[in-house]
C-alpha cells in the first residue's frame, strides 16, 4: 500500500507545484515544457516500441495522446490560473463519479441509486465551495470559470478511460505510456502557439525543479508506483485511496501555497469528499 500512497501524494501535489511554476512562465508553457521533458525522458522506450505497434493502433494512440495529455493538461493548468489550487484538486476528486455517470449514459454500465445520491451531494458541494470562495474576505479566490475548465478536463479523462484501458491491454502499459507522452508533446505544440498569452520566462531554481517534478514525478514515477502497488493491494482499498487524493492536495495547497478556505468553502469540499468516498465504499460494502 505504501507505493500507492506515495503515488497519490505525487499526483495530489501536481497542481500545487504547477501553481508555483506560474511565477516563472505562462501556464500553457508549463504544460508544453513538462511534456518536452517527459518526452525526452521516455524517448528510448518510444523508439523501441513505436515500430512494433500495429499501424491500425497508431491512430488511436494519437487521439488518446490528444485527449489525455493535450486536452486534459491544458484545461487543468489554464483553469488553475483562474482558481485556487485547493478548489482545482477538489474538482479533480470528482473523476470517480464522472466515470460512473459517463458509463451510465454512454456505455450501458448502469449507475446505482447510491451513485445518483452521492452525485447530487458532490455537485451541491461544488456550488457551496464556489459560493464560499467568492465571498471569502471579499476576494474571489475560487473561480467558477476556473473550476469549470478543470471539470471539463475530468469529463474528458473519464470519457476516454475505457478506451484507454482497451488500448493499454493491446499494446502494453510501457508502450502506451511512452508513445502517448511523445505524441502528446508533439500534438500540444500548435495549441501552445495559439494559447500562450505571454512568452516571457523568468527562470528560477524552484520553477525549474517544479517542471522536472511535474514531468518525471507526476507523468511517469507516480504511474509506475501505482501499478506496482496494485499487485499487493485490494481493489476496494485502491478505490478508497483514489477518493482521498483531494484531501492530500488541499493539505499541500494550505501548507505550501498558504491558501485559506472560508467555512462555507470547507463545507463544500467536505461534501464533495464524502460523496466521492461514499460512492467508492458503500456500494462494495452493500454487496457483502
PDB file of C-alpha atoms in Angstrom:
ATOM      1  CA  UNK A   1       0.000   0.000   0.000  1.00  0.00           C
ATOM      2  CA  UNK A   2       2.953   2.324   0.579  1.00  0.00           C
ATOM      3  CA  UNK A   3       3.593   2.518  -3.185  1.00  0.00           C
ATOM      4  CA  UNK A   4       0.061   3.731  -3.873  1.00  0.00           C
ATOM      5  CA  UNK A   5       0.136   6.251  -1.041  1.00  0.00           C
ATOM      6  CA  UNK A   6       3.351   7.747  -2.441  1.00  0.00           C
ATOM      7  CA  UNK A   7       1.801   7.826  -5.927  1.00  0.00           C
ATOM      8  CA  UNK A   8      -1.251   9.655  -4.594  1.00  0.00           C
ATOM      9  CA  UNK A   9       0.919  12.152  -2.745  1.00  0.00           C
ATOM     10  CA  UNK A  10       2.751  12.897  -6.002  1.00  0.00           C
ATOM     11  CA  UNK A  11      -0.442  13.245  -8.042  1.00  0.00           C
ATOM     12  CA  UNK A  12      -2.195  15.363  -5.444  1.00  0.00           C
ATOM     13  CA  UNK A  13       0.735  17.784  -5.393  1.00  0.00           C
ATOM     14  CA  UNK A  14       0.856  18.282  -9.186  1.00  0.00           C
ATOM     15  CA  UNK A  15      -1.470  21.300  -9.356  1.00  0.00           C
ATOM     16  CA  UNK A  16       0.164  22.845  -6.302  1.00  0.00           C
ATOM     17  CA  UNK A  17       3.599  22.532  -7.919  1.00  0.00           C
ATOM     18  CA  UNK A  18       2.076  23.775 -11.178  1.00  0.00           C
ATOM     19  CA  UNK A  19       0.799  26.875  -9.400  1.00  0.00           C
ATOM     20  CA  UNK A  20       4.308  27.511  -8.064  1.00  0.00           C
ATOM     21  CA  UNK A  21       5.769  27.456 -11.599  1.00  0.00           C
ATOM     22  CA  UNK A  22       3.365  30.167 -12.835  1.00  0.00           C
ATOM     23  CA  UNK A  23       5.669  32.858 -11.473  1.00  0.00           C
ATOM     24  CA  UNK A  24       8.243  31.621 -13.979  1.00  0.00           C
ATOM     25  CA  UNK A  25       6.157  31.151 -17.132  1.00  0.00           C
ATOM     26  CA  UNK A  26       2.698  31.077 -18.696  1.00  0.00           C
ATOM     27  CA  UNK A  27       0.544  28.031 -17.712  1.00  0.00           C
ATOM     28  CA  UNK A  28       0.440  26.824 -21.317  1.00  0.00           C
ATOM     29  CA  UNK A  29       4.239  26.939 -21.469  1.00  0.00           C
ATOM     30  CA  UNK A  30       4.344  24.966 -18.204  1.00  0.00           C
ATOM     31  CA  UNK A  31       2.318  22.202 -19.868  1.00  0.00           C
ATOM     32  CA  UNK A  32       4.461  22.205 -23.003  1.00  0.00           C
ATOM     33  CA  UNK A  33       7.734  22.267 -21.051  1.00  0.00           C
ATOM     34  CA  UNK A  34       6.512  19.441 -18.819  1.00  0.00           C
ATOM     35  CA  UNK A  35       5.701  17.318 -21.866  1.00  0.00           C
ATOM     36  CA  UNK A  36       9.022  18.102 -23.583  1.00  0.00           C
ATOM     37  CA  UNK A  37      11.000  16.961 -20.516  1.00  0.00           C
ATOM     38  CA  UNK A  38       8.854  13.842 -20.120  1.00  0.00           C
ATOM     39  CA  UNK A  39       9.150  13.054 -23.854  1.00  0.00           C
ATOM     40  CA  UNK A  40      12.951  13.268 -23.732  1.00  0.00           C
ATOM     41  CA  UNK A  41      12.936  11.006 -20.673  1.00  0.00           C
ATOM     42  CA  UNK A  42      10.839   8.260 -22.347  1.00  0.00           C
ATOM     43  CA  UNK A  43      12.240   8.700 -25.885  1.00  0.00           C
ATOM     44  CA  UNK A  44      14.354   5.493 -25.788  1.00  0.00           C
ATOM     45  CA  UNK A  45      11.234   3.494 -24.860  1.00  0.00           C
ATOM     46  CA  UNK A  46       9.230   5.254 -27.575  1.00  0.00           C
ATOM     47  CA  UNK A  47      11.815   4.336 -30.231  1.00  0.00           C
ATOM     48  CA  UNK A  48      11.822   0.743 -29.001  1.00  0.00           C
ATOM     49  CA  UNK A  49       8.038   0.305 -29.107  1.00  0.00           C
ATOM     50  CA  UNK A  50       6.756   2.553 -31.913  1.00  0.00           C
ATOM     51  CA  UNK A  51       7.859   0.361 -34.827  1.00  0.00           C
ATOM     52  CA  UNK A  52       6.344  -2.709 -33.161  1.00  0.00           C
ATOM     53  CA  UNK A  53       2.914  -1.143 -32.795  1.00  0.00           C
ATOM     54  CA  UNK A  54       0.430  -2.075 -35.494  1.00  0.00           C
ATOM     55  CA  UNK A  55      -0.405   0.818 -37.811  1.00  0.00           C
ATOM     56  CA  UNK A  56      -4.102   0.433 -37.060  1.00  0.00           C
ATOM     57  CA  UNK A  57      -3.355   1.227 -33.401  1.00  0.00           C
ATOM     58  CA  UNK A  58      -1.261   4.306 -34.082  1.00  0.00           C
ATOM     59  CA  UNK A  59      -4.262   6.476 -34.960  1.00  0.00           C
ATOM     60  CA  UNK A  60      -5.925   5.516 -31.659  1.00  0.00           C
ATOM     61  CA  UNK A  61      -2.734   6.338 -29.764  1.00  0.00           C
ATOM     62  CA  UNK A  62      -2.604   9.782 -31.396  1.00  0.00           C
ATOM     63  CA  UNK A  63      -6.187  10.521 -30.359  1.00  0.00           C
ATOM     64  CA  UNK A  64      -5.625   9.265 -26.814  1.00  0.00           C
ATOM     65  CA  UNK A  65      -2.453  11.356 -26.566  1.00  0.00           C
ATOM     66  CA  UNK A  66      -4.504  14.398 -27.564  1.00  0.00           C
ATOM     67  CA  UNK A  67      -7.293  13.713 -25.058  1.00  0.00           C
ATOM     68  CA  UNK A  68      -5.237  12.511 -22.072  1.00  0.00           C
ATOM     69  CA  UNK A  69      -2.308  14.905 -22.357  1.00  0.00           C
ATOM     70  CA  UNK A  70      -3.049  17.887 -24.599  1.00  0.00           C
ATOM     71  CA  UNK A  71      -6.706  18.470 -23.684  1.00  0.00           C
ATOM     72  CA  UNK A  72      -6.651  17.371 -20.037  1.00  0.00           C
ATOM     73  CA  UNK A  73      -3.368  19.082 -19.102  1.00  0.00           C
ATOM     74  CA  UNK A  74      -4.184  22.364 -20.865  1.00  0.00           C
ATOM     75  CA  UNK A  75      -7.679  22.580 -19.373  1.00  0.00           C
ATOM     76  CA  UNK A  76      -6.398  21.755 -15.882  1.00  0.00           C
ATOM     77  CA  UNK A  77      -3.492  24.190 -15.901  1.00  0.00           C
ATOM     78  CA  UNK A  78      -5.355  27.048 -17.603  1.00  0.00           C
ATOM     79  CA  UNK A  79      -8.213  26.516 -15.151  1.00  0.00           C
ATOM     80  CA  UNK A  80      -5.714  26.549 -12.297  1.00  0.00           C
ATOM     81  CA  UNK A  81      -4.660  30.042 -13.405  1.00  0.00           C
ATOM     82  CA  UNK A  82      -8.131  31.359 -12.530  1.00  0.00           C
ATOM     83  CA  UNK A  83      -8.927  29.469  -9.330  1.00  0.00           C
ATOM     84  CA  UNK A  84      -7.245  28.255  -6.171  1.00  0.00           C
ATOM     85  CA  UNK A  85      -5.233  25.042  -6.120  1.00  0.00           C
ATOM     86  CA  UNK A  86      -7.444  23.660  -3.328  1.00  0.00           C
ATOM     87  CA  UNK A  87     -10.596  24.093  -5.421  1.00  0.00           C
ATOM     88  CA  UNK A  88      -8.897  22.641  -8.518  1.00  0.00           C
ATOM     89  CA  UNK A  89      -7.770  19.441  -6.780  1.00  0.00           C
ATOM     90  CA  UNK A  90     -11.256  19.112  -5.294  1.00  0.00           C
ATOM     91  CA  UNK A  91     -12.755  19.232  -8.787  1.00  0.00           C
ATOM     92  CA  UNK A  92     -10.319  16.523  -9.879  1.00  0.00           C
ATOM     93  CA  UNK A  93     -11.666  14.475  -6.976  1.00  0.00           C
ATOM     94  CA  UNK A  94     -14.990  14.247  -8.846  1.00  0.00           C
ATOM     95  CA  UNK A  95     -13.426  11.992 -11.502  1.00  0.00           C
ATOM     96  CA  UNK A  96     -14.521   8.647  -9.922  1.00  0.00           C
ATOM     97  CA  UNK A  97     -18.142   9.837 -10.003  1.00  0.00           C
ATOM     98  CA  UNK A  98     -17.743  11.186 -13.539  1.00  0.00           C
ATOM     99  CA  UNK A  99     -16.533   7.748 -14.678  1.00  0.00           C
ATOM    100  CA  UNK A 100     -19.691   6.177 -13.209  1.00  0.00           C
ATOM    101  CA  UNK A 101     -22.087   8.646 -14.854  1.00  0.00           C
ATOM    102  CA  UNK A 102     -20.372   8.554 -18.254  1.00  0.00           C
ATOM    103  CA  UNK A 103     -20.551   4.763 -18.083  1.00  0.00           C
ATOM    104  CA  UNK A 104     -24.280   5.035 -17.331  1.00  0.00           C
ATOM    105  CA  UNK A 105     -25.140   7.352 -20.215  1.00  0.00           C
ATOM    106  CA  UNK A 106     -22.747   6.144 -22.912  1.00  0.00           C
ATOM    107  CA  UNK A 107     -21.601   2.585 -22.125  1.00  0.00           C
ATOM    108  CA  UNK A 108     -24.738   0.921 -20.676  1.00  0.00           C
ATOM    109  CA  UNK A 109     -22.964   0.475 -17.352  1.00  0.00           C
ATOM    110  CA  UNK A 110     -25.898   1.416 -15.146  1.00  0.00           C
ATOM    111  CA  UNK A 111     -25.283   3.604 -12.108  1.00  0.00           C
ATOM    112  CA  UNK A 112     -26.906   2.547  -8.845  1.00  0.00           C
ATOM    113  CA  UNK A 113     -29.232   4.661  -6.741  1.00  0.00           C
ATOM    114  CA  UNK A 114     -26.444   5.447  -4.311  1.00  0.00           C
ATOM    115  CA  UNK A 115     -24.321   6.860  -7.123  1.00  0.00           C
ATOM    116  CA  UNK A 116     -27.073   9.348  -8.019  1.00  0.00           C
ATOM    117  CA  UNK A 117     -27.401  10.337  -4.372  1.00  0.00           C
ATOM    118  CA  UNK A 118     -23.666  10.875  -3.994  1.00  0.00           C
ATOM    119  CA  UNK A 119     -23.527  12.665  -7.339  1.00  0.00           C
ATOM    120  CA  UNK A 120     -26.167  15.162  -6.200  1.00  0.00           C
ATOM    121  CA  UNK A 121     -24.269  15.619  -2.922  1.00  0.00           C
ATOM    122  CA  UNK A 122     -20.995  16.214  -4.776  1.00  0.00           C
ATOM    123  CA  UNK A 123     -22.359  18.853  -7.131  1.00  0.00           C
ATOM    124  CA  UNK A 124     -24.147  20.567  -4.262  1.00  0.00           C
ATOM    125  CA  UNK A 125     -20.741  20.648  -2.587  1.00  0.00           C
ATOM    126  CA  UNK A 126     -19.241  22.248  -5.709  1.00  0.00           C
ATOM    127  CA  UNK A 127     -21.866  25.008  -5.642  1.00  0.00           C
ATOM    128  CA  UNK A 128     -21.262  25.656  -1.927  1.00  0.00           C
ATOM    129  CA  UNK A 129     -17.467  25.633  -2.377  1.00  0.00           C
ATOM    130  CA  UNK A 130     -17.558  28.158  -5.230  1.00  0.00           C
ATOM    131  CA  UNK A 131     -20.049  30.395  -3.427  1.00  0.00           C
ATOM    132  CA  UNK A 132     -17.917  30.312  -0.281  1.00  0.00           C
ATOM    133  CA  UNK A 133     -14.793  31.181  -2.252  1.00  0.00           C
ATOM    134  CA  UNK A 134     -16.405  34.160  -3.929  1.00  0.00           C
ATOM    135  CA  UNK A 135     -17.317  35.694  -0.585  1.00  0.00           C
ATOM    136  CA  UNK A 136     -14.188  34.867   1.392  1.00  0.00           C
ATOM    137  CA  UNK A 137     -12.790  38.183   2.675  1.00  0.00           C
ATOM    138  CA  UNK A 138     -14.180  39.898  -0.409  1.00  0.00           C
ATOM    139  CA  UNK A 139     -11.660  38.094  -2.659  1.00  0.00           C
ATOM    140  CA  UNK A 140     -12.760  35.779  -5.478  1.00  0.00           C
ATOM    141  CA  UNK A 141     -10.157  33.118  -4.726  1.00  0.00           C
ATOM    142  CA  UNK A 142     -12.369  30.351  -6.142  1.00  0.00           C
ATOM    143  CA  UNK A 143     -13.479  30.983  -9.728  1.00  0.00           C
ATOM    144  CA  UNK A 144     -16.463  29.334 -11.423  1.00  0.00           C
ATOM    145  CA  UNK A 145     -14.699  29.600 -14.790  1.00  0.00           C
ATOM    146  CA  UNK A 146     -11.503  28.001 -13.479  1.00  0.00           C
ATOM    147  CA  UNK A 147     -13.426  25.198 -11.761  1.00  0.00           C
ATOM    148  CA  UNK A 148     -15.436  24.536 -14.941  1.00  0.00           C
ATOM    149  CA  UNK A 149     -12.259  24.159 -17.006  1.00  0.00           C
ATOM    150  CA  UNK A 150     -10.880  21.625 -14.523  1.00  0.00           C
ATOM    151  CA  UNK A 151     -14.253  19.847 -14.514  1.00  0.00           C
ATOM    152  CA  UNK A 152     -14.258  19.609 -18.324  1.00  0.00           C
ATOM    153  CA  UNK A 153     -10.776  18.091 -18.110  1.00  0.00           C
ATOM    154  CA  UNK A 154     -12.181  15.483 -15.705  1.00  0.00           C
ATOM    155  CA  UNK A 155     -15.072  14.727 -18.054  1.00  0.00           C
ATOM    156  CA  UNK A 156     -12.656  14.175 -20.949  1.00  0.00           C
ATOM    157  CA  UNK A 157     -10.434  11.930 -18.799  1.00  0.00           C
ATOM    158  CA  UNK A 158     -13.429   9.885 -17.615  1.00  0.00           C
ATOM    159  CA  UNK A 159     -14.878   9.744 -21.123  1.00  0.00           C
ATOM    160  CA  UNK A 160     -11.823   8.108 -22.693  1.00  0.00           C
ATOM    161  CA  UNK A 161     -10.885   5.939 -19.684  1.00  0.00           C
ATOM    162  CA  UNK A 162     -12.460   2.744 -21.049  1.00  0.00           C
ATOM    163  CA  UNK A 163     -10.926   3.378 -24.476  1.00  0.00           C
ATOM    164  CA  UNK A 164      -7.544   3.917 -22.809  1.00  0.00           C
ATOM    165  CA  UNK A 165      -7.842   0.666 -20.864  1.00  0.00           C
ATOM    166  CA  UNK A 166      -8.630  -1.276 -24.042  1.00  0.00           C
ATOM    167  CA  UNK A 167      -5.641   0.164 -25.900  1.00  0.00           C
ATOM    168  CA  UNK A 168      -3.280  -0.426 -22.957  1.00  0.00           C
ATOM    169  CA  UNK A 169      -4.385  -4.071 -22.866  1.00  0.00           C
ATOM    170  CA  UNK A 170      -3.450  -4.428 -26.533  1.00  0.00           C
ATOM    171  CA  UNK A 171      -0.086  -2.622 -26.636  1.00  0.00           C
ATOM    172  CA  UNK A 172       1.202  -2.949 -23.002  1.00  0.00           C
ATOM    173  CA  UNK A 173       1.383  -0.269 -20.322  1.00  0.00           C
ATOM    174  CA  UNK A 174       5.019   0.648 -21.049  1.00  0.00           C
ATOM    175  CA  UNK A 175       4.419   1.048 -24.792  1.00  0.00           C
ATOM    176  CA  UNK A 176       1.254   3.067 -24.238  1.00  0.00           C
ATOM    177  CA  UNK A 177       2.819   5.448 -21.716  1.00  0.00           C
ATOM    178  CA  UNK A 178       5.966   6.168 -23.718  1.00  0.00           C
ATOM    179  CA  UNK A 179       4.229   6.604 -27.070  1.00  0.00           C
ATOM    180  CA  UNK A 180       1.389   8.807 -25.817  1.00  0.00           C
ATOM    181  CA  UNK A 181       3.777  11.086 -23.900  1.00  0.00           C
ATOM    182  CA  UNK A 182       5.905  11.694 -27.012  1.00  0.00           C
ATOM    183  CA  UNK A 183       2.853  12.058 -29.268  1.00  0.00           C
ATOM    184  CA  UNK A 184       1.178  14.305 -26.710  1.00  0.00           C
ATOM    185  CA  UNK A 185       4.231  16.561 -26.650  1.00  0.00           C
ATOM    186  CA  UNK A 186       4.125  16.967 -30.438  1.00  0.00           C
ATOM    187  CA  UNK A 187       0.343  17.386 -30.660  1.00  0.00           C
ATOM    188  CA  UNK A 188       0.375  20.089 -27.959  1.00  0.00           C
ATOM    189  CA  UNK A 189       2.807  22.312 -29.898  1.00  0.00           C
ATOM    190  CA  UNK A 190       0.246  24.082 -32.154  1.00  0.00           C
ATOM    191  CA  UNK A 191      -2.046  24.674 -29.149  1.00  0.00           C
ATOM    192  CA  UNK A 192       0.898  26.204 -27.298  1.00  0.00           C
ATOM    193  CA  UNK A 193       1.490  28.610 -30.175  1.00  0.00           C
ATOM    194  CA  UNK A 194      -2.193  29.528 -30.199  1.00  0.00           C
ATOM    195  CA  UNK A 195      -2.995  29.746 -26.472  1.00  0.00           C
ATOM    196  CA  UNK A 196       0.159  31.164 -24.867  1.00  0.00           C
ATOM    197  CA  UNK A 197      -0.569  34.676 -23.599  1.00  0.00           C
ATOM    198  CA  UNK A 198       2.966  35.557 -22.508  1.00  0.00           C
ATOM    199  CA  UNK A 199       6.227  34.191 -23.900  1.00  0.00           C
ATOM    200  CA  UNK A 200       8.293  35.812 -21.174  1.00  0.00           C
ATOM    201  CA  UNK A 201      10.206  33.333 -19.000  1.00  0.00           C
ATOM    202  CA  UNK A 202      11.767  34.379 -15.707  1.00  0.00           C
ATOM    203  CA  UNK A 203      13.964  31.420 -14.828  1.00  0.00           C
ATOM    204  CA  UNK A 204      14.307  30.473 -11.188  1.00  0.00           C
ATOM    205  CA  UNK A 205      15.606  27.414  -9.375  1.00  0.00           C
ATOM    206  CA  UNK A 206      12.329  26.310  -7.806  1.00  0.00           C
ATOM    207  CA  UNK A 207      10.430  26.762 -11.067  1.00  0.00           C
ATOM    208  CA  UNK A 208      12.863  24.505 -12.939  1.00  0.00           C
ATOM    209  CA  UNK A 209      12.722  21.884 -10.168  1.00  0.00           C
ATOM    210  CA  UNK A 210       8.929  22.101 -10.339  1.00  0.00           C
ATOM    211  CA  UNK A 211       8.929  21.430 -14.084  1.00  0.00           C
ATOM    212  CA  UNK A 212      11.091  18.334 -13.677  1.00  0.00           C
ATOM    213  CA  UNK A 213       8.897  17.174 -10.799  1.00  0.00           C
ATOM    214  CA  UNK A 214       5.788  17.514 -12.987  1.00  0.00           C
ATOM    215  CA  UNK A 215       7.458  15.817 -15.945  1.00  0.00           C
ATOM    216  CA  UNK A 216       9.184  12.893 -14.233  1.00  0.00           C
ATOM    217  CA  UNK A 217       7.375  12.555 -10.922  1.00  0.00           C
ATOM    218  CA  UNK A 218       3.766  13.140 -11.948  1.00  0.00           C
ATOM    219  CA  UNK A 219       3.866  11.884 -15.535  1.00  0.00           C
ATOM    220  CA  UNK A 220       5.959   8.738 -15.023  1.00  0.00           C
ATOM    221  CA  UNK A 221       7.045   7.834 -11.467  1.00  0.00           C
ATOM    222  CA  UNK A 222       3.566   8.074  -9.915  1.00  0.00           C
ATOM    223  CA  UNK A 223       2.094   5.751 -12.545  1.00  0.00           C
ATOM    224  CA  UNK A 224       4.920   3.248 -12.020  1.00  0.00           C
ATOM    225  CA  UNK A 225       4.417   3.267  -8.243  1.00  0.00           C
ATOM    226  CA  UNK A 226       0.635   2.948  -8.536  1.00  0.00           C
ATOM    227  CA  UNK A 227       0.808  -0.012 -10.920  1.00  0.00           C
ATOM    228  CA  UNK A 228       3.431  -1.703  -8.729  1.00  0.00           C
ATOM    229  CA  UNK A 229       1.187  -1.329  -5.686  1.00  0.00           C
ATOM    230  CA  UNK A 230      -1.881  -2.741  -7.461  1.00  0.00           C
ATOM    231  CA  UNK A 231      -0.476  -6.255  -7.148  1.00  0.00           C
ATOM    232  CA  UNK A 232      -0.425  -6.128  -3.349  1.00  0.00           C
ATOM    233  CA  UNK A 233      -3.494  -4.004  -2.507  1.00  0.00           C
ATOM    234  CA  UNK A 234      -7.156  -4.981  -2.609  1.00  0.00           C
ATOM    235  CA  UNK A 235      -9.077  -3.221  -5.403  1.00  0.00           C
ATOM    236  CA  UNK A 236     -11.613  -1.848  -2.919  1.00  0.00           C
ATOM    237  CA  UNK A 237      -8.852  -0.202  -0.910  1.00  0.00           C
ATOM    238  CA  UNK A 238      -7.379   1.266  -4.091  1.00  0.00           C
ATOM    239  CA  UNK A 239     -10.703   2.918  -4.848  1.00  0.00           C
ATOM    240  CA  UNK A 240     -10.838   4.470  -1.390  1.00  0.00           C
ATOM    241  CA  UNK A 241      -7.261   5.732  -1.696  1.00  0.00           C
ATOM    242  CA  UNK A 242      -8.083   7.451  -5.004  1.00  0.00           C
ATOM    243  CA  UNK A 243     -11.032   9.173  -3.344  1.00  0.00           C
ATOM    244  CA  UNK A 244      -8.642  10.584  -0.730  1.00  0.00           C
ATOM    245  CA  UNK A 245      -6.424  12.318  -3.323  1.00  0.00           C
ATOM    246  CA  UNK A 246      -8.191  15.716  -2.950  1.00  0.00           C
ATOM    247  CA  UNK A 247      -7.517  15.664   0.797  1.00  0.00           C
ATOM    248  CA  UNK A 248      -3.775  15.385   0.190  1.00  0.00           C
ATOM    249  CA  UNK A 249      -3.966  18.128  -2.438  1.00  0.00           C
ATOM    250  CA  UNK A 250      -5.826  20.524  -0.142  1.00  0.00           C
ATOM    251  CA  UNK A 251      -3.307  19.950   2.643  1.00  0.00           C
ATOM    252  CA  UNK A 252      -0.470  20.717   0.201  1.00  0.00           C
ATOM    253  CA  UNK A 253      -2.260  23.869  -1.021  1.00  0.00           C
ATOM    254  CA  UNK A 254      -2.674  25.173   2.514  1.00  0.00           C
ATOM    255  CA  UNK A 255       0.826  24.204   3.659  1.00  0.00           C
ATOM    256  CA  UNK A 256       2.858  25.169   0.569  1.00  0.00           C
ATOM    257  CA  UNK A 257       0.837  27.958  -1.049  1.00  0.00           C
ATOM    258  CA  UNK A 258      -0.640  29.466   2.096  1.00  0.00           C
ATOM    259  CA  UNK A 259      -4.162  29.214   0.709  1.00  0.00           C
ATOM    260  CA  UNK A 260      -7.015  29.675   3.152  1.00  0.00           C
ATOM    261  CA  UNK A 261     -10.579  28.391   2.990  1.00  0.00           C
ATOM    262  CA  UNK A 262     -13.742  30.011   4.244  1.00  0.00           C
ATOM    263  CA  UNK A 263     -16.096  27.978   6.429  1.00  0.00           C
ATOM    264  CA  UNK A 264     -18.536  27.689   3.515  1.00  0.00           C
ATOM    265  CA  UNK A 265     -15.851  26.500   1.085  1.00  0.00           C
ATOM    266  CA  UNK A 266     -14.630  23.963   3.643  1.00  0.00           C
ATOM    267  CA  UNK A 267     -18.188  22.643   3.982  1.00  0.00           C
ATOM    268  CA  UNK A 268     -18.487  22.308   0.208  1.00  0.00           C
ATOM    269  CA  UNK A 269     -15.168  20.479  -0.078  1.00  0.00           C
ATOM    270  CA  UNK A 270     -16.174  18.151   2.764  1.00  0.00           C
ATOM    271  CA  UNK A 271     -19.433  17.292   0.947  1.00  0.00           C
ATOM    272  CA  UNK A 272     -17.532  16.525  -2.259  1.00  0.00           C
ATOM    273  CA  UNK A 273     -15.030  14.294  -0.465  1.00  0.00           C
ATOM    274  CA  UNK A 274     -17.744  12.459   1.488  1.00  0.00           C
ATOM    275  CA  UNK A 275     -19.663  11.862  -1.740  1.00  0.00           C
ATOM    276  CA  UNK A 276     -16.591  10.536  -3.548  1.00  0.00           C
ATOM    277  CA  UNK A 277     -15.508   8.265  -0.692  1.00  0.00           C
ATOM    278  CA  UNK A 278     -19.083   7.092  -0.182  1.00  0.00           C
ATOM    279  CA  UNK A 279     -19.516   6.233  -3.861  1.00  0.00           C
ATOM    280  CA  UNK A 280     -16.316   4.173  -3.738  1.00  0.00           C
ATOM    281  CA  UNK A 281     -17.002   2.428  -0.421  1.00  0.00           C
ATOM    282  CA  UNK A 282     -20.720   1.912   0.262  1.00  0.00           C
ATOM    283  CA  UNK A 283     -21.754   0.023  -2.906  1.00  0.00           C
ATOM    284  CA  UNK A 284     -18.972  -2.508  -2.254  1.00  0.00           C
ATOM    285  CA  UNK A 285     -19.960  -2.897   1.403  1.00  0.00           C
ATOM    286  CA  UNK A 286     -23.607  -3.496   0.475  1.00  0.00           C
ATOM    287  CA  UNK A 287     -22.574  -6.384  -1.796  1.00  0.00           C
ATOM    288  CA  UNK A 288     -21.087  -8.283   1.160  1.00  0.00           C
TER     289      UNK A 288
END
